[in-house]
Coordinates of C-alpha atoms in Angstrom, one line a residue:
X1 CA 19.9 -12.6 -38.8
X2 CA 20.4 -14.2 -35.4
X3 CA 21.0 -12.6 -32.0
X4 CA 22.9 -13.6 -28.9
X5 CA 21.2 -16.2 -26.6
X6 CA 19.1 -14.3 -24.1
X7 CA 19.3 -10.7 -25.8
X8 CA 16.0 -8.5 -26.3
X9 CA 15.0 -8.3 -29.5
X10 CA 12.3 -5.8 -29.5
X11 CA 10.0 -6.1 -32.9
X12 CA 8.0 -3.0 -34.1
X13 CA 4.9 -5.2 -34.8
X14 CA 4.5 -6.6 -31.4
X15 CA 6.0 -5.0 -28.6
X16 CA 6.2 -1.8 -29.8
X17 CA 2.6 -1.3 -29.9
X18 CA 2.0 -3.3 -26.3
X19 CA 4.7 -0.6 -24.8
X20 CA 2.9 2.3 -26.4
X21 CA -0.4 1.2 -25.1
X22 CA 0.8 0.9 -21.6
X23 CA 2.6 3.9 -21.7
X24 CA -0.3 5.9 -22.8
X25 CA -3.0 4.2 -20.6
X26 CA -0.8 5.3 -17.5
X27 CA -1.8 2.2 -15.8
X28 CA -3.4 -1.0 -17.4
X29 CA -4.4 -4.4 -16.2
X30 CA -3.2 -8.0 -18.0
X31 CA -7.0 -8.4 -19.6
X32 CA -7.3 -5.1 -20.9
X33 CA -4.3 -5.0 -22.6
X34 CA -5.0 -7.8 -24.4
X35 CA -8.6 -7.0 -25.3
X36 CA -7.2 -2.8 -26.6
X37 CA -4.6 -5.0 -28.5
X38 CA -6.7 -7.4 -30.1
X39 CA -9.4 -5.0 -31.3
X40 CA -6.3 -2.9 -33.1
X41 CA -5.5 -6.3 -34.3
X42 CA -2.1 -6.0 -32.8
X43 CA -2.5 -9.6 -31.0
X44 CA -4.5 -12.8 -31.4
X45 CA -2.9 -15.4 -29.6
X46 CA -3.2 -15.2 -25.7
X47 CA -0.3 -17.7 -25.5
X48 CA 2.4 -15.3 -27.4
X49 CA 0.6 -11.9 -25.4
X50 CA 1.4 -13.4 -22.0
X51 CA 5.1 -14.5 -23.2
X52 CA 6.1 -11.0 -24.7
X53 CA 4.5 -9.4 -21.2
X54 CA 6.2 -11.4 -19.4
X55 CA 9.6 -11.3 -21.6
X56 CA 9.2 -7.4 -21.0
X57 CA 8.9 -7.5 -17.5
X58 CA 12.2 -9.5 -17.2
X59 CA 13.6 -6.9 -19.1
X60 CA 12.8 -4.1 -17.3
X61 CA 10.6 -2.5 -20.1
X62 CA 7.7 -3.2 -17.7
X63 CA 6.9 -3.1 -14.4
X64 CA 4.3 -5.2 -12.5
X65 CA 2.8 -3.3 -9.7
X66 CA 2.7 -5.2 -6.2
X67 CA -0.1 -5.8 -3.9
X68 CA -3.0 -4.7 -6.7
X69 CA -5.3 -5.8 -8.9
X70 CA -8.5 -4.9 -11.6
X71 CA -10.6 -8.0 -11.4
X72 CA -8.4 -10.4 -10.4
X73 CA -6.2 -9.2 -13.6
X74 CA -2.3 -7.9 -12.7
X75 CA -1.5 -4.0 -13.5
X76 CA 1.1 -3.0 -15.2
X77 CA 3.4 0.6 -15.8
X78 CA 6.0 1.4 -18.4
X79 CA 9.2 2.0 -16.8
X80 CA 12.2 4.5 -18.1
X81 CA 13.5 1.9 -19.9
X82 CA 10.6 1.3 -21.7
X83 CA 9.9 4.8 -22.6
X84 CA 13.5 4.9 -24.2
X85 CA 12.5 1.8 -25.9
X86 CA 9.6 3.5 -27.6
X87 CA 11.6 6.8 -28.3
X88 CA 14.2 5.1 -30.2
X89 CA 11.4 3.8 -32.3
X90 CA 10.5 7.3 -32.7
X91 CA 7.6 7.2 -30.3
X92 CA 8.0 10.3 -28.2
X93 CA 5.8 11.8 -26.0
X94 CA 6.7 15.0 -23.9
X95 CA 4.2 14.6 -21.2
X96 CA 5.5 11.2 -20.2
X97 CA 9.5 10.0 -21.5
X98 CA 12.5 8.5 -20.5
X99 CA 13.8 11.1 -18.5
X100 CA 10.7 12.0 -16.8
X101 CA 11.6 12.8 -13.0
X102 CA 8.4 11.7 -11.8
X103 CA 6.7 8.5 -13.5
X104 CA 2.7 7.9 -13.0
X105 CA 1.5 8.6 -9.8
X106 CA 0.2 5.2 -8.0
X107 CA -2.3 7.2 -6.6
X108 CA -4.0 7.5 -10.0
X109 CA -4.3 3.7 -10.3
X110 CA -7.9 2.9 -10.7
X111 CA -8.7 6.6 -12.1
X112 CA -6.7 4.9 -15.1
X113 CA -8.0 1.5 -15.0
X114 CA -11.6 3.0 -14.8
X115 CA -10.9 4.9 -18.0
X116 CA -9.5 1.8 -19.4
X117 CA -12.7 -0.3 -19.0
X118 CA -14.8 3.1 -20.2
X119 CA -13.0 2.4 -23.7
X120 CA -13.4 -1.1 -23.8
X121 CA -16.9 -0.9 -23.2
X122 CA -17.3 1.5 -26.2
X123 CA -14.7 -0.6 -28.0
X124 CA -16.7 -4.0 -27.8
X125 CA -19.7 -1.9 -29.0
X126 CA -18.2 -1.2 -32.2
X127 CA -18.6 2.9 -31.6
X128 CA -14.9 4.0 -31.0
X129 CA -13.3 5.8 -33.8
X130 CA -10.5 7.3 -32.3
X131 CA -9.8 7.8 -28.5
X132 CA -6.5 10.0 -28.0
X133 CA -5.5 9.5 -23.9
X134 CA -4.3 12.1 -21.6
X135 CA -0.8 11.5 -22.2
X136 CA -1.3 12.4 -25.5
X137 CA -3.2 15.2 -25.6
X138 CA -0.9 16.9 -22.6
X139 CA 1.9 16.2 -25.3
X140 CA 0.4 17.7 -27.5
X141 CA -0.7 21.0 -25.7
X142 CA 3.3 21.6 -24.6
X143 CA 3.6 22.4 -28.0
X144 CA 0.6 22.9 -29.9
X145 CA 0.4 27.1 -31.1
X146 CA -3.7 26.6 -30.5
X147 CA -3.9 23.9 -27.6
X148 CA -6.9 22.6 -25.6
X149 CA -7.6 24.9 -22.2
X150 CA -7.6 21.3 -20.2
X151 CA -5.5 17.9 -20.3
X152 CA -8.8 15.6 -21.1
X153 CA -8.5 12.7 -19.7
X154 CA -9.4 11.7 -23.5
X155 CA -10.5 13.0 -26.3
X156 CA -12.7 10.5 -28.0
X157 CA -14.5 10.1 -31.7
X158 CA -17.5 7.7 -31.9
X159 CA -19.8 6.5 -34.1
X160 CA -23.3 7.9 -34.0
X161 CA -25.4 6.0 -36.4
X162 CA -23.3 6.8 -39.9
X163 CA -22.1 9.9 -38.2
X164 CA -19.4 10.9 -36.0
X165 CA -19.3 12.9 -33.5
X166 CA -16.2 13.7 -31.0
X167 CA -16.4 14.9 -27.0
X168 CA -13.8 15.5 -24.5
X169 CA -13.9 12.9 -21.3
X170 CA -13.2 13.6 -17.7
X171 CA -13.0 11.1 -15.3
X172 CA -13.9 12.2 -11.5
X173 CA -13.7 10.0 -8.8
X174 CA -13.2 12.6 -5.9
X175 CA -14.1 16.2 -5.5
X176 CA -11.9 18.9 -5.5
X177 CA -12.3 22.8 -4.2
X178 CA -14.7 25.1 -5.0
X179 CA -11.6 27.2 -6.1
X180 CA -10.4 24.9 -8.0
X181 CA -13.6 24.4 -9.7
X182 CA -13.5 28.2 -10.7
X183 CA -11.0 27.7 -12.8
X184 CA -11.9 24.7 -14.6
X185 CA -15.1 26.7 -15.2
X186 CA -12.9 29.6 -16.9
X187 CA -11.3 26.7 -18.7
X188 CA -14.4 25.4 -20.1
X189 CA -15.2 28.7 -21.3
X190 CA -12.6 29.7 -23.4
X191 CA -12.6 26.1 -24.8
X192 CA -12.7 26.2 -28.6
X193 CA -11.7 23.4 -29.8
X194 CA -13.9 20.8 -28.6
X195 CA -18.2 21.1 -28.9
X196 CA -18.9 19.2 -25.5
X197 CA -17.6 17.9 -22.4
X198 CA -18.8 14.4 -20.8
X199 CA -18.2 14.7 -16.8
X200 CA -18.4 11.1 -15.6
X201 CA -18.3 10.8 -12.1
X202 CA -17.4 7.3 -9.5
X203 CA -21.3 7.9 -8.2
X204 CA -24.7 10.1 -8.2
X205 CA -23.9 12.0 -5.2
X206 CA -20.4 13.3 -6.6
X207 CA -22.5 14.1 -10.1
X208 CA -24.8 16.2 -8.0
X209 CA -21.8 18.2 -6.5
X210 CA -20.6 18.5 -10.0
X211 CA -23.3 19.6 -11.3
X212 CA -23.6 22.4 -8.5
X213 CA -20.1 23.9 -9.1
X214 CA -19.9 23.8 -12.8
X215 CA -23.2 24.7 -14.3
X216 CA -24.8 26.8 -15.6
X217 CA -22.0 27.6 -18.2
X218 CA -22.1 28.5 -21.8
X219 CA -19.7 25.2 -22.8
X220 CA -21.9 22.1 -23.4
X221 CA -21.5 19.6 -20.7
X222 CA -23.5 16.4 -20.0
X223 CA -23.0 14.6 -16.7
X224 CA -23.6 11.2 -15.8
X225 CA -22.5 8.1 -13.9
X226 CA -19.0 5.9 -15.1
X227 CA -21.7 3.0 -14.1
X228 CA -24.1 4.0 -15.8
X229 CA -21.9 4.7 -19.1
X230 CA -20.1 1.7 -19.3
X231 CA -23.6 -0.4 -19.1
X232 CA -25.9 1.7 -21.6
X233 CA -23.5 3.5 -23.5
X234 CA -25.6 5.4 -26.1
X235 CA -28.6 4.9 -23.7
X236 CA -27.2 6.4 -20.9
X237 CA -29.4 9.1 -19.4
X238 CA -27.6 12.5 -19.3
X239 CA -27.9 15.4 -17.0
X240 CA -27.1 19.0 -18.6
X241 CA -28.3 21.2 -15.9
X242 CA -30.6 21.4 -12.9
X243 CA -33.4 23.0 -15.0
X244 CA -33.6 20.7 -18.0
X245 CA -34.9 17.1 -18.8
X246 CA -32.2 14.5 -19.2
X247 CA -31.6 13.4 -22.7
X248 CA -29.7 10.3 -23.7
X249 CA -26.0 10.1 -24.6
X250 CA -27.0 9.4 -28.2
X251 CA -29.1 12.5 -28.3
X252 CA -26.5 15.1 -26.3
X253 CA -23.9 13.9 -28.8
X254 CA -25.7 14.6 -31.8
X255 CA -27.3 17.6 -31.3
X256 CA -23.5 18.8 -29.9
X257 CA -22.6 19.1 -33.4
X258 CA -21.6 23.0 -34.4
X259 CA -24.3 22.9 -37.0
X260 CA -27.1 22.2 -34.8
X261 CA -25.7 24.2 -31.6
X262 CA -25.8 27.3 -34.2
X263 CA -29.2 27.2 -35.1

């Protein structure tokens, strides 16, 4: 089939996975996008990837953010045109669609980029079985008969040896009010779909503040800094409450299985 010169032809093998990844990430750097698509076997050539991104920017499917970068790499977000293209291919997300009045808030850029970095750290070490993004979680929560109690930043399945463990992930860059944390505690206490929640924080001071606000609690929670998580992964030390000794993330996840928790 021949196409008119200069026309944009969206491919299901190349363009749709790229647009979907940008949408689900809300914001993502050029390098992060390339690596995630590479690990998912959607791209192999850096040159063709660069060409594809520039082509989608020129077609106003993607937007490059001005005056902001991540480790020297440009940052992208999806546009309403890009969302409409995804929807034309059956890729609809209730939480972020082409008629959404409020597109992703740029105040959340570095929150999103840090989550991408966390995901990549696990992916590079062959730990990730599945990563469900906040866009996917909140979309599912809007229609589910048994929704999660919170729109978590991610729900992750990882390999622990030959076994798979699942956890909800929350990343905190700043401290909320005590009233907000009361609501968070109530939601976590009511959560029945997820056995454990990992809270990552921007620094150790915020970790201690969260520990004070959210414990003691019946839900199994683990707290550690995002940097420790990225650098040490399953060997990172996790705090569960002020009275208990720290454990490794591997131990925390292994013994968060219902089989062990009911023992």
